[in-house]
Amino acid sequence: MSEMDKDFTIQSYLEFLQSKKLMGSKCKNCGILYVPVRKLCTKCNISNMEWVEMSGKGELAAFTSITVGTPYFIEKGYDRKRPYCFSIIKLKEGAMVSAQLVGVEESKPETINIGIPVKVKFLETEIKGETKIDLGFEPT
Amino acid sequence: MGKLAKGVALVGAGMSKFGNHFPVKRNPDLWIDAWLNAVESVDNGIEPKDIDACYVGNYSSDLFNHQGHLGPQMANLVGLTPKPAPRFEGACASSGIALRQAIIAIVSGIHDVIAVSGVECMTELPTAGVTDVLATASDSLFEYPAGATFPGLYATLASAHFHKYGTTAEDLMRVGIKNHENGAENPYAQMQQSIKDMMISKRKRYEEQGREIPDWSDEFDFLKSSANPIIAYPLRLFDCSLITDGAACLFLTSEEKAKDFTDTPIWITGTGQGSAALSLHDRDSLTSFIATKESARQAYQMSGLKPKDIEICEVHDCFTIAEIVALEDLGFYEKGKAVEAIKNGETKRDGALPINTSGGLKSKGHPVGASGAGMAVEIFKQMRGIAERNRQVKFDVEKAMTHNLGGSGGTCVVTIYQK
Ligand SMILES: CC(C)(COP(=O)(O)OP(=O)(O)OC[C@H]1O[C@@H](n2cnc3c(N)ncnc32)[C@H](O)[C@@H]1OP(=O)(O)O)[C@@H](O)C(=O)NCCC(=O)NCCS
Ligand SMILES: [Zn+2]
């Protein structure tokens, strides 16, 4: 089975991500793009999708720098002295995604500007000997 | 959508003290406190035999207290067994939903008198645990792995509002200052202190500890200092609601039954509920909540009222930015214009449109599943002219509203009350 024949499920999307591909599903009927993937086009109310790979380019739509983080990010080594950025990225292709924003001065969030161009960066975390890939973006 | 097919009355309302109560008080204890307080508010008295059902709003006793199935437990504690006792969940809008479902059940004719319960005990977990439980009300598949916390999601929305409308950190601070001034007048509030008084006592504490005495010139200066640390930029500690244990209780009846309990019922004339995509990235707007707009549209239409008719409102200020966005989405002010009105004092107790006279979730506290019912308690008191201490507004309130938002805006319930 070719990669492009994967079913349009969350698990397929995550498997693509794990192989460093940001994929969306595009409705063959109306052309709407869904990222993360969806099997049902809620505009057409039919399921007629194809996988498309994103260019990985976009712009920063909104963000925050978090000092009191989630257990997962605390495990990654972030804390009050070392905050991290959560962001919403508007992809060049139109859809928006949630991602960590890296390559910025998290401790000086006032220096980070909405609208700046960003590109995808797949972030690797070691968990119990295995490498997990999370979606990240950085300024171009 | 027309008017409610039948009149629905609020004939009693009460709450436990909101605060940090665990382990001295747990869900059952908090609920009984709220029940007794509400029973006391019913002019002609109310007994379990008068009541047909108990509608319970609770977000996550499952994760906070390792206890699911709260409905029958709460009903039993106040003598309502074996009557129906469903539980409703919609994150921070859970008891707003219970209230709305009670209205619908009464209008349908299935029940005549319903006790609405809102209850939540959060402090059984430490802050990190609470943060993790609250995060399950956002999108755990795609927002959580990107690092989203609840304050983080609202902070992200704030960044977009700042960018689009020029809103500033000081604009946010004004919301917190006003809500704490109101909460200082509420004996049921968790933090009964104005920010100015907190600043003064903090300075005194530093002095006693022999630490360097800070030279804060006013509240803004205090709020911009390290005494008010960033939680998720641009939100600081005093932009966040509290972690709270508490319960609230409302008695709703049909029009025919209302006179058995009181000569002065508060009529519920509008109810609306809306939804939005769970994840912020799936929404069209990052500066307004479509669920708020939709629920308000329904409630206004049902009651025949317009935003300008509403005289006081309890809005969902889980974060200071949320109050600003709510004032815009509910139609009180144009987008981007609420901050100007706040700056002019319009939303203060003596202003043209008093907002969160209870102290709001910021100062009164935010036991998430109990907060929606808690808002109705304040409206009940204000409309009857019995709000405690110096909190009562100076005019006769005839038309009021509550706005109860769930999670990061995935659910909203709006209710309109008239005399
Ligand atoms: C902001 C937050 C993380 C702070 O928690 P914390 O860091 O554990 O704070 P602590 O409980 O250790 O308290 C530290 C001090 O800050 C005070 N404090 C705690 N929360 C506060 C708040 N929201 N506003 C003002 N002061 C607060 C405490 O009273 C304490 O003061 P003290 O040192 O004078 O005694 C927590 O209140 C929070 O998560 N709030 C948001 C809750 C939420 O998301 N609700 C759902 C919304 S939809
Ligand atoms: Zn389509």
Coordinates of C-alpha atoms and ligand atoms in Angstrom, one line a residue:
Chain A
M1 CA 0.0 0.0 0.0
S2 CA 1.4 3.4 -0.9
E3 CA 1.6 6.1 1.8
M4 CA -1.0 8.1 -0.2
D5 CA -3.5 5.2 0.3
K6 CA -3.6 5.6 4.0
D7 CA -7.0 6.0 5.5
F8 CA -7.9 9.6 6.5
T9 CA -7.5 9.1 10.3
I10 CA -5.7 10.8 13.1
Q11 CA -3.3 7.9 13.3
S12 CA -2.3 8.2 9.7
Y13 CA -1.7 12.0 10.2
L14 CA 0.5 11.2 13.2
E15 CA 2.4 8.6 11.3
F16 CA 3.1 11.1 8.6
L17 CA 4.2 13.6 11.2
Q18 CA 6.5 10.9 12.7
S19 CA 8.2 10.6 9.3
K20 CA 8.5 14.4 9.2
K21 CA 5.7 15.1 6.8
L22 CA 3.0 17.7 7.5
M23 CA 0.0 16.4 5.6
G24 CA -3.5 17.6 5.1
S25 CA -6.6 16.1 3.4
K26 CA -8.1 18.0 0.5
C27 CA -11.7 17.5 -0.6
K28 CA -11.7 16.4 -4.2
N29 CA -15.2 17.9 -4.6
C30 CA -14.7 21.5 -3.4
G31 CA -11.0 21.8 -2.8
I32 CA -11.1 22.7 0.9
L33 CA -8.0 21.7 2.8
Y34 CA -8.1 20.2 6.3
V35 CA -5.0 20.2 8.5
P36 CA -4.9 18.2 10.8
V37 CA -6.6 15.6 8.6
R38 CA -10.4 15.1 8.4
K39 CA -12.2 12.3 6.5
L40 CA -15.5 14.2 6.1
C41 CA -15.8 17.5 4.3
T42 CA -18.2 19.4 6.4
K43 CA -18.9 21.8 3.5
C44 CA -20.0 19.1 1.1
N45 CA -21.0 16.5 3.7
I46 CA -19.2 13.8 1.7
S47 CA -16.0 11.9 2.2
N48 CA -13.9 12.2 -1.0
M49 CA -10.4 13.1 0.2
E50 CA -6.8 13.1 -1.1
W51 CA -3.6 13.5 0.9
V52 CA -1.6 16.6 0.1
E53 CA 1.8 17.5 1.6
M54 CA 2.2 21.1 3.0
S55 CA 5.0 23.3 1.9
G56 CA 5.8 24.0 5.6
K57 CA 5.7 27.7 5.1
G58 CA 3.3 30.1 6.8
E59 CA 3.0 33.0 9.1
L60 CA 2.6 33.5 12.9
A61 CA -1.1 34.1 13.6
A62 CA -1.1 34.2 17.4
F63 CA 1.2 33.0 20.2
T64 CA 2.0 33.0 23.9
S65 CA 5.1 32.3 26.0
I66 CA 4.3 29.9 28.8
T67 CA 6.0 29.8 32.1
V68 CA 3.6 27.4 33.9
G69 CA 3.6 24.6 31.5
T70 CA 2.1 21.2 30.9
P71 CA 3.6 18.0 32.4
Y72 CA 4.8 17.0 28.9
F73 CA 6.7 20.3 28.5
I74 CA 8.0 20.2 32.0
E75 CA 9.4 16.8 31.2
K76 CA 11.0 18.4 28.1
G77 CA 12.9 20.7 30.5
Y78 CA 10.8 23.9 30.4
D79 CA 10.0 25.9 33.5
R80 CA 9.5 29.5 34.8
K81 CA 13.2 30.3 34.0
R82 CA 13.0 28.6 30.6
P83 CA 9.5 29.3 29.0
Y84 CA 8.3 27.9 25.7
C85 CA 6.1 29.3 23.0
F86 CA 2.8 27.8 22.0
S87 CA 1.6 29.3 18.7
I88 CA -1.1 29.2 16.0
I89 CA 0.4 29.2 12.5
K90 CA -1.5 30.1 9.4
L91 CA -0.1 27.9 6.6
K92 CA 0.6 29.3 3.2
E93 CA -2.0 26.8 1.9
G94 CA -4.7 28.4 4.2
A95 CA -5.3 26.1 7.1
M96 CA -4.2 26.9 10.7
V97 CA -2.3 24.5 13.0
S98 CA -1.2 24.6 16.6
A99 CA 2.6 24.2 17.1
Q100 CA 5.5 25.0 19.3
L101 CA 7.3 28.1 18.1
V102 CA 11.1 27.8 18.4
G103 CA 14.1 29.9 17.4
V104 CA 12.7 32.9 19.1
E105 CA 13.5 34.6 22.4
E106 CA 10.9 33.0 24.6
S107 CA 12.0 35.0 27.6
K108 CA 11.5 38.2 25.7
P109 CA 8.0 37.6 24.1
E110 CA 7.6 41.3 23.4
T111 CA 10.3 40.8 20.6
I112 CA 8.1 38.3 18.8
N113 CA 5.8 39.7 16.2
I114 CA 2.5 38.4 14.9
G115 CA 2.6 38.1 11.1
I116 CA 6.3 37.1 10.8
P117 CA 7.0 34.4 8.2
V118 CA 7.8 31.0 9.6
K119 CA 8.8 27.5 8.4
V120 CA 8.2 24.1 9.7
K121 CA 10.7 22.4 12.0
F122 CA 10.0 18.9 13.2
L123 CA 11.0 18.7 16.9
E124 CA 12.5 15.5 18.3
T125 CA 11.9 14.4 21.9
E126 CA 13.5 11.3 23.4
I127 CA 10.9 9.4 25.4
K128 CA 11.8 6.1 26.9
G129 CA 14.4 5.5 24.3
E130 CA 12.2 6.4 21.4
T131 CA 12.2 9.5 19.3
K132 CA 8.8 11.3 19.2
I133 CA 8.3 14.0 16.6
D134 CA 6.2 17.1 17.4
L135 CA 5.1 19.9 15.1
G136 CA 7.2 23.0 15.4
F137 CA 7.8 26.2 13.5
E138 CA 10.7 28.7 13.4
P139 CA 11.1 32.2 11.9
T140 CA 12.5 32.0 8.3
Chain B
M1 CA -37.4 30.7 17.4
G2 CA -40.1 32.3 19.4
K3 CA -40.6 33.1 23.0
L4 CA -40.5 30.4 25.7
A5 CA -43.8 28.5 25.3
K6 CA -44.3 28.7 29.1
G7 CA -43.1 31.1 31.8
V8 CA -40.2 29.9 33.9
A9 CA -39.3 31.5 37.3
L10 CA -36.2 31.6 39.4
V11 CA -37.7 31.5 43.0
G12 CA -34.5 30.8 45.0
A13 CA -30.8 30.9 44.7
G14 CA -27.8 30.4 47.0
M15 CA -24.2 29.3 47.1
S16 CA -21.5 27.9 49.4
K17 CA -18.7 30.2 50.2
F18 CA -16.2 29.9 47.3
G19 CA -12.7 29.2 48.4
N20 CA -9.9 26.8 49.0
H21 CA -11.9 24.3 51.1
F22 CA -10.4 20.8 50.6
P23 CA -10.2 18.6 52.7
V24 CA -12.4 20.5 55.2
K25 CA -15.1 20.5 52.6
R26 CA -15.6 18.2 49.6
N27 CA -18.3 18.1 46.9
P28 CA -21.1 16.7 49.2
D29 CA -20.3 19.3 51.9
L30 CA -20.1 22.2 49.5
W31 CA -23.4 21.2 47.8
I32 CA -25.3 21.0 51.1
D33 CA -24.0 24.5 52.0
A34 CA -25.3 25.8 48.7
W35 CA -28.6 24.0 49.1
L36 CA -29.3 25.3 52.6
N37 CA -28.3 28.8 51.5
A38 CA -30.8 28.6 48.5
V39 CA -33.6 27.1 50.6
E40 CA -33.3 30.1 52.9
S41 CA -33.8 32.5 50.0
V42 CA -37.2 31.1 49.1
D43 CA -39.8 33.4 50.5
N44 CA -42.5 30.8 51.4
G45 CA -40.0 27.9 51.9
I46 CA -39.3 24.9 49.7
E47 CA -39.1 21.2 50.6
P48 CA -37.8 18.1 48.7
K49 CA -41.5 17.0 48.2
D50 CA -42.1 20.1 46.1
I51 CA -39.2 19.3 43.8
D52 CA -39.4 17.0 40.7
A53 CA -35.7 16.6 39.7
C54 CA -32.2 17.6 40.5
Y55 CA -30.1 18.8 37.5
V56 CA -26.4 18.7 38.3
G57 CA -23.6 20.6 36.5
N58 CA -20.1 19.4 37.2
Y59 CA -17.0 19.5 34.9
S60 CA -14.7 16.8 36.2
S61 CA -15.2 15.2 39.6
D62 CA -13.9 12.1 37.7
L63 CA -10.4 13.6 37.4
F64 CA -10.4 16.1 40.3
N65 CA -11.8 13.7 42.9
H66 CA -11.9 10.2 41.3
Q67 CA -15.7 10.3 41.6
G68 CA -18.0 10.0 38.6
H69 CA -21.8 9.7 38.6
L70 CA -22.4 12.8 40.7
G71 CA -26.1 13.3 39.9
P72 CA -27.7 10.7 42.2
Q73 CA -25.2 11.5 45.0
M74 CA -26.1 15.2 45.1
A75 CA -29.8 14.4 44.9
N76 CA -29.6 12.0 47.7
L77 CA -27.8 14.4 50.0
V78 CA -30.8 16.8 49.9
G79 CA -33.6 14.2 50.1
L80 CA -34.5 14.0 46.4
T81 CA -34.0 10.2 45.9
P82 CA -35.5 8.6 43.8
K83 CA -36.2 11.6 41.5
P84 CA -34.3 12.1 38.2
A85 CA -30.8 13.4 38.8
P86 CA -28.9 13.8 35.5
R87 CA -25.4 15.4 35.3
F88 CA -24.4 17.8 32.6
E89 CA -20.9 18.5 31.4
G90 CA -19.6 21.3 29.2
A91 CA -16.3 22.3 30.9
C92 CA -16.7 25.6 32.7
A93 CA -20.3 26.0 31.3
S94 CA -21.5 22.7 32.9
S95 CA -24.0 24.3 35.4
G96 CA -25.1 26.9 32.7
I97 CA -26.1 23.8 30.7
A98 CA -27.9 22.3 33.7
L99 CA -29.8 25.6 34.1
R100 CA -30.7 25.6 30.4
Q101 CA -31.8 22.0 30.5
A102 CA -34.0 22.7 33.5
I103 CA -35.7 25.6 31.7
I104 CA -36.3 23.3 28.7
A105 CA -37.7 20.5 30.9
I106 CA -40.1 22.9 32.6
V107 CA -41.3 24.5 29.3
S108 CA -41.9 21.0 28.0
G109 CA -44.2 20.2 30.9
I110 CA -42.2 17.2 32.1
H111 CA -41.3 18.8 35.3
D112 CA -42.7 21.8 37.3
V113 CA -40.0 22.4 39.9
I114 CA -36.3 21.7 39.5
A115 CA -33.3 22.1 41.8
V116 CA -30.2 23.1 39.7
S117 CA -26.9 22.2 41.2
G118 CA -23.4 23.4 40.3
V119 CA -20.5 21.8 42.1
E120 CA -16.8 21.5 41.8
C121 CA -13.9 20.7 44.2
M122 CA -10.6 21.5 42.5
T123 CA -8.0 21.9 45.2
E124 CA -7.9 18.2 46.0
L125 CA -5.1 18.3 43.3
P126 CA -2.0 20.6 43.3
T127 CA -1.9 23.4 40.7
A128 CA 0.0 21.2 38.2
G129 CA -2.7 18.5 38.5
V130 CA -5.5 21.1 38.1
T131 CA -3.7 22.5 35.0
D132 CA -3.6 19.1 33.5
V133 CA -7.3 18.3 34.2
L134 CA -8.4 21.7 32.8
A135 CA -6.3 21.0 29.7
T136 CA -8.6 18.1 28.9
A137 CA -11.3 20.7 28.1
S138 CA -9.2 21.9 25.2
D139 CA -8.1 19.7 22.2
S140 CA -5.9 17.0 23.7
L141 CA -4.9 15.6 20.3
F142 CA -3.3 18.7 18.7
E143 CA -3.3 21.6 21.1
Y144 CA -1.9 19.7 24.1
P145 CA 1.2 18.3 22.3
A146 CA 2.0 21.8 21.1
G147 CA 2.2 22.9 24.8
A148 CA -1.2 24.5 25.3
T149 CA -2.4 25.2 28.9
F150 CA -5.6 27.0 29.6
P151 CA -4.0 30.3 30.5
G152 CA -1.9 29.7 27.4
L153 CA -4.9 29.4 25.1
Y154 CA -6.5 32.6 26.4
A155 CA -3.1 34.3 26.2
T156 CA -2.9 33.3 22.5
L157 CA -6.3 34.8 21.9
A158 CA -5.1 37.9 23.8
S159 CA -2.1 38.2 21.5
A160 CA -4.4 38.3 18.5
H161 CA -6.7 40.8 20.2
F162 CA -3.7 43.0 21.0
H163 CA -2.4 42.8 17.4
K164 CA -5.8 43.5 15.8
Y165 CA -7.2 46.2 18.1
G166 CA -4.3 47.6 20.0
T167 CA -5.5 46.3 23.3
T168 CA -2.8 46.5 26.0
A169 CA -1.7 44.8 29.2
E170 CA -3.1 47.8 31.1
D171 CA -6.5 47.3 29.6
L172 CA -6.5 43.8 31.0
M173 CA -5.4 45.1 34.4
R174 CA -8.4 47.4 34.6
V175 CA -10.7 44.3 34.4
G176 CA -8.9 42.6 37.3
I177 CA -8.9 45.7 39.4
K178 CA -12.6 46.3 38.9
N179 CA -13.5 42.7 39.6
H180 CA -11.5 42.6 42.8
E181 CA -13.1 45.8 44.0
N182 CA -16.5 44.1 43.6
G183 CA -15.3 40.8 45.2
A184 CA -14.1 42.7 48.2
E185 CA -17.9 43.4 48.9
N186 CA -18.9 39.8 48.5
P187 CA -18.9 37.7 51.7
Y188 CA -19.0 34.5 49.5
A189 CA -16.0 35.4 47.4
Q190 CA -12.7 33.6 47.6
M191 CA -10.5 36.7 47.5
Q192 CA -12.4 39.5 49.3
Q193 CA -9.7 42.1 48.8
S194 CA -9.1 44.9 46.3
I195 CA -5.8 44.7 44.4
K196 CA -4.8 48.0 46.1
D197 CA -5.4 46.4 49.6
M198 CA -3.4 43.3 48.5
M199 CA -0.6 45.6 47.4
I200 CA -0.6 47.3 50.8
S201 CA -0.6 44.1 52.8
K202 CA 2.1 42.6 50.6
R203 CA 4.2 45.6 51.3
K204 CA 3.6 45.2 55.0
R205 CA 4.5 41.6 54.8
Y206 CA 7.8 42.4 53.1
E207 CA 8.5 45.0 55.8
E208 CA 7.9 42.5 58.6
Q209 CA 10.2 40.0 56.8
G210 CA 12.9 42.6 56.7
R211 CA 12.9 42.4 52.9
E212 CA 13.5 45.4 50.6
I213 CA 10.3 47.4 50.6
P214 CA 9.0 47.8 47.0
D215 CA 8.2 51.3 45.8
W216 CA 5.0 50.5 43.9
S217 CA 3.3 53.8 43.2
D218 CA -0.2 52.4 42.4
E219 CA -2.0 49.2 41.5
F220 CA -0.7 49.3 37.9
D221 CA 2.8 49.6 39.1
F222 CA 2.2 46.6 41.4
L223 CA 0.6 44.6 38.6
K224 CA 3.6 45.3 36.3
S225 CA 6.1 44.1 38.9
S226 CA 7.5 40.7 39.7
A227 CA 4.9 40.4 42.4
N228 CA 2.5 39.6 39.5
P229 CA 4.5 37.0 37.5
I230 CA 3.8 36.1 33.9
I231 CA 1.8 32.8 33.6
A232 CA 1.4 32.8 29.9
Y233 CA 2.5 36.1 28.1
P234 CA 0.7 38.5 28.0
L235 CA -1.3 37.1 30.9
R236 CA 0.0 37.4 34.4
L237 CA -1.1 35.9 37.7
F238 CA -3.8 38.6 38.3
D239 CA -5.2 38.0 34.8
C240 CA -6.2 34.5 35.8
S241 CA -9.2 33.3 37.6
L242 CA -8.7 31.3 40.8
I243 CA -8.6 27.6 41.5
T244 CA -11.7 27.1 43.7
D245 CA -13.9 24.7 45.5
G246 CA -17.6 25.7 45.6
A247 CA -21.2 25.0 44.8
A248 CA -24.4 26.9 43.9
C249 CA -28.1 26.0 43.9
L250 CA -31.0 27.4 42.0
F251 CA -34.7 26.7 42.3
L252 CA -36.7 26.9 39.0
T253 CA -40.4 26.5 38.6
S254 CA -43.2 26.8 36.1
E255 CA -45.2 29.9 35.9
E256 CA -48.2 28.2 37.7
K257 CA -46.1 26.9 40.6
A258 CA -44.0 30.1 41.1
K259 CA -46.7 31.8 43.3
D260 CA -46.5 28.9 45.8
F261 CA -43.0 30.0 46.6
T262 CA -42.8 33.8 46.2
D263 CA -44.7 36.9 45.2
T264 CA -41.7 38.3 43.5
P265 CA -40.2 35.7 41.1
I266 CA -37.5 36.5 38.6
W267 CA -38.6 35.4 35.1
I268 CA -36.3 33.7 32.7
T269 CA -37.2 35.0 29.3
G270 CA -34.2 33.9 27.2
T271 CA -31.9 31.0 26.9
G272 CA -29.3 30.3 24.2
Q273 CA -26.5 27.8 23.7
G274 CA -23.8 27.7 21.1
S275 CA -20.7 25.7 20.2
A276 CA -17.4 26.2 18.3
A277 CA -14.6 24.0 17.1
L278 CA -12.7 22.7 20.1
S279 CA -9.3 23.8 18.8
L280 CA -8.5 27.5 18.3
H281 CA -6.7 26.6 15.0
D282 CA -10.0 25.3 13.6
R283 CA -11.9 28.6 14.1
D284 CA -12.4 31.4 11.7
S285 CA -11.7 34.1 14.3
L286 CA -9.1 34.3 17.0
T287 CA -10.5 37.6 18.5
S288 CA -14.1 36.6 19.1
F289 CA -16.1 33.6 20.2
I290 CA -18.7 32.3 17.8
A291 CA -20.4 30.2 20.6
T292 CA -21.0 33.4 22.5
K293 CA -22.4 35.2 19.5
E294 CA -24.7 32.3 18.7
S295 CA -26.0 31.8 22.2
A296 CA -26.6 35.5 22.7
R297 CA -28.4 35.7 19.4
Q298 CA -30.8 33.0 20.5
A299 CA -31.4 34.5 23.9
Y300 CA -31.9 38.0 22.6
Q301 CA -34.4 36.8 20.0
M302 CA -36.3 34.7 22.5
S303 CA -36.6 37.5 25.1
G304 CA -37.2 40.2 22.5
L305 CA -34.5 42.3 24.1
K306 CA -31.5 44.0 22.6
P307 CA -28.0 44.4 24.0
K308 CA -28.8 48.0 25.1
D309 CA -31.7 46.7 27.2
I310 CA -29.5 44.7 29.5
E311 CA -28.8 46.6 32.7
I312 CA -26.3 44.3 34.5
C313 CA -24.4 41.2 33.4
E314 CA -22.2 38.5 34.9
V315 CA -19.8 37.6 32.1
H316 CA -17.3 34.7 32.1
D317 CA -14.0 36.3 33.1
C318 CA -12.0 33.2 33.4
F319 CA -9.2 35.4 32.2
T320 CA -9.3 39.2 32.0
I321 CA -9.1 39.1 28.2
A322 CA -12.3 36.9 28.2
E323 CA -14.3 39.7 29.8
I324 CA -13.2 42.1 27.2
V325 CA -14.1 39.8 24.3
A326 CA -17.4 38.8 25.9
L327 CA -18.5 42.5 26.2
E328 CA -17.9 42.8 22.5
D329 CA -19.4 39.4 21.4
L330 CA -22.6 40.0 23.5
G331 CA -23.1 43.2 21.5
F332 CA -22.6 45.7 24.4
Y333 CA -19.7 47.3 22.5
E334 CA -18.3 47.2 19.0
K335 CA -15.3 45.0 18.4
G336 CA -12.2 46.7 19.8
K337 CA -14.2 49.3 21.7
A338 CA -14.9 47.6 25.0
V339 CA -11.5 48.6 26.5
E340 CA -12.4 52.3 26.1
A341 CA -15.7 51.8 28.0
I342 CA -13.9 49.9 30.7
K343 CA -11.3 52.7 31.0
N344 CA -14.2 55.2 31.3
G345 CA -15.6 53.2 34.2
E346 CA -18.8 52.1 32.5
T347 CA -18.5 48.6 33.7
K348 CA -18.0 49.5 37.4
R349 CA -20.7 49.1 40.0
D350 CA -21.8 52.7 39.6
G351 CA -21.2 52.8 35.8
A352 CA -23.8 52.6 33.0
L353 CA -23.4 48.8 32.6
P354 CA -22.2 47.1 35.8
I355 CA -20.3 43.9 34.9
N356 CA -19.5 41.1 37.3
T357 CA -20.7 42.9 40.5
S358 CA -20.1 39.5 42.3
G359 CA -16.3 39.9 41.8
G360 CA -16.4 37.6 38.8
L361 CA -14.5 34.4 38.4
K362 CA -11.3 36.5 39.1
S363 CA -12.1 37.4 42.6
K364 CA -15.2 35.4 43.6
G365 CA -13.5 32.3 42.4
H366 CA -14.0 29.8 39.6
P367 CA -15.1 26.3 40.7
V368 CA -15.5 25.5 37.0
G369 CA -18.7 23.4 37.0
A370 CA -20.4 25.5 39.6
S371 CA -19.6 28.9 38.0
G372 CA -22.6 29.2 35.7
A373 CA -25.1 28.6 38.5
G374 CA -23.0 30.9 40.7
M375 CA -23.6 33.8 38.2
A376 CA -27.3 33.3 38.5
V377 CA -27.1 33.6 42.3
E378 CA -25.6 37.1 41.9
I379 CA -28.3 38.1 39.4
F380 CA -31.0 36.9 41.7
K381 CA -29.6 39.0 44.5
Q382 CA -29.1 42.1 42.4
M383 CA -32.6 41.9 41.0
R384 CA -34.1 41.5 44.4
G385 CA -31.9 44.3 45.8
I386 CA -30.3 42.1 48.5
A387 CA -26.7 41.9 47.4
E388 CA -24.5 42.1 50.5
R389 CA -22.3 44.9 51.8
N390 CA -21.7 47.7 49.4
R391 CA -22.2 45.6 46.3
Q392 CA -25.9 46.3 45.5
V393 CA -26.2 48.5 42.4
K394 CA -28.1 51.8 43.0
F395 CA -31.0 51.3 40.6
D396 CA -33.9 48.8 40.4
V397 CA -32.6 46.0 38.1
E398 CA -35.3 44.8 35.7
K399 CA -33.3 43.1 32.9
A400 CA -30.1 41.1 33.5
M401 CA -28.0 38.5 31.8
T402 CA -25.5 35.7 32.6
H403 CA -22.8 34.6 30.1
N404 CA -21.2 31.2 30.9
L405 CA -18.4 30.1 28.6
G406 CA -17.0 26.5 28.5
G407 CA -13.3 25.7 28.0
S408 CA -11.6 27.9 25.4
G409 CA -15.0 28.9 24.0
G410 CA -16.2 25.5 22.6
T411 CA -19.5 25.9 24.5
C412 CA -21.5 28.9 25.6
V413 CA -24.8 29.4 27.5
V414 CA -26.4 32.8 27.7
T415 CA -29.5 33.4 30.0
I416 CA -31.7 36.5 30.2
Y417 CA -33.7 37.4 33.4
Q418 CA -36.5 39.9 33.8
K419 CA -38.8 41.0 36.7
Ligands
LIG1 C1 -2.5 31.2 37.8 C2 -2.3 29.9 38.6 C3 -1.5 28.9 37.8 C4 -1.6 30.3 39.9 O1 -1.4 29.1 40.7 P1 -0.2 28.9 41.6 O2 1.1 29.4 40.9 O3 -0.2 27.5 42.1 O4 -0.4 29.8 42.8 P2 -0.4 29.4 44.3 O5 -1.6 28.7 44.7 O6 0.9 28.8 44.6 O7 -0.5 30.8 45.0 C5 0.6 31.7 45.0 C6 0.1 33.1 45.5 O8 -0.7 33.6 44.4 C7 -2.0 33.8 44.8 N1 -2.8 33.5 43.7 C8 -3.1 32.2 43.2 N2 -3.8 32.3 42.1 C9 -4.1 33.6 41.9 C10 -4.9 34.3 40.9 N3 -5.5 33.7 39.9 N4 -4.9 35.7 41.1 C11 -4.3 36.3 42.1 N5 -3.6 35.7 43.0 C12 -3.5 34.4 42.9 C13 -2.2 33.0 46.0 O9 -3.2 33.5 46.9 C14 -0.8 33.0 46.7 O10 -0.7 34.2 47.3 P3 0.2 34.4 48.7 O11 1.6 34.0 48.3 O12 0.1 35.8 49.1 O13 -0.4 33.4 49.6 C15 -3.7 29.3 39.0 O14 -4.4 30.2 39.7 C16 -4.5 29.0 37.7 O15 -4.2 28.0 37.0 N6 -5.5 29.7 37.4 C17 -6.3 29.5 36.2 C18 -7.4 28.5 36.5 C19 -8.1 28.1 35.2 O16 -7.5 28.0 34.2 N7 -9.4 27.9 35.3 C20 -10.2 27.5 34.1 C21 -10.4 28.7 33.3 S1 -11.4 28.3 31.9
ZN2 ZN -15.9 19.5 0.1

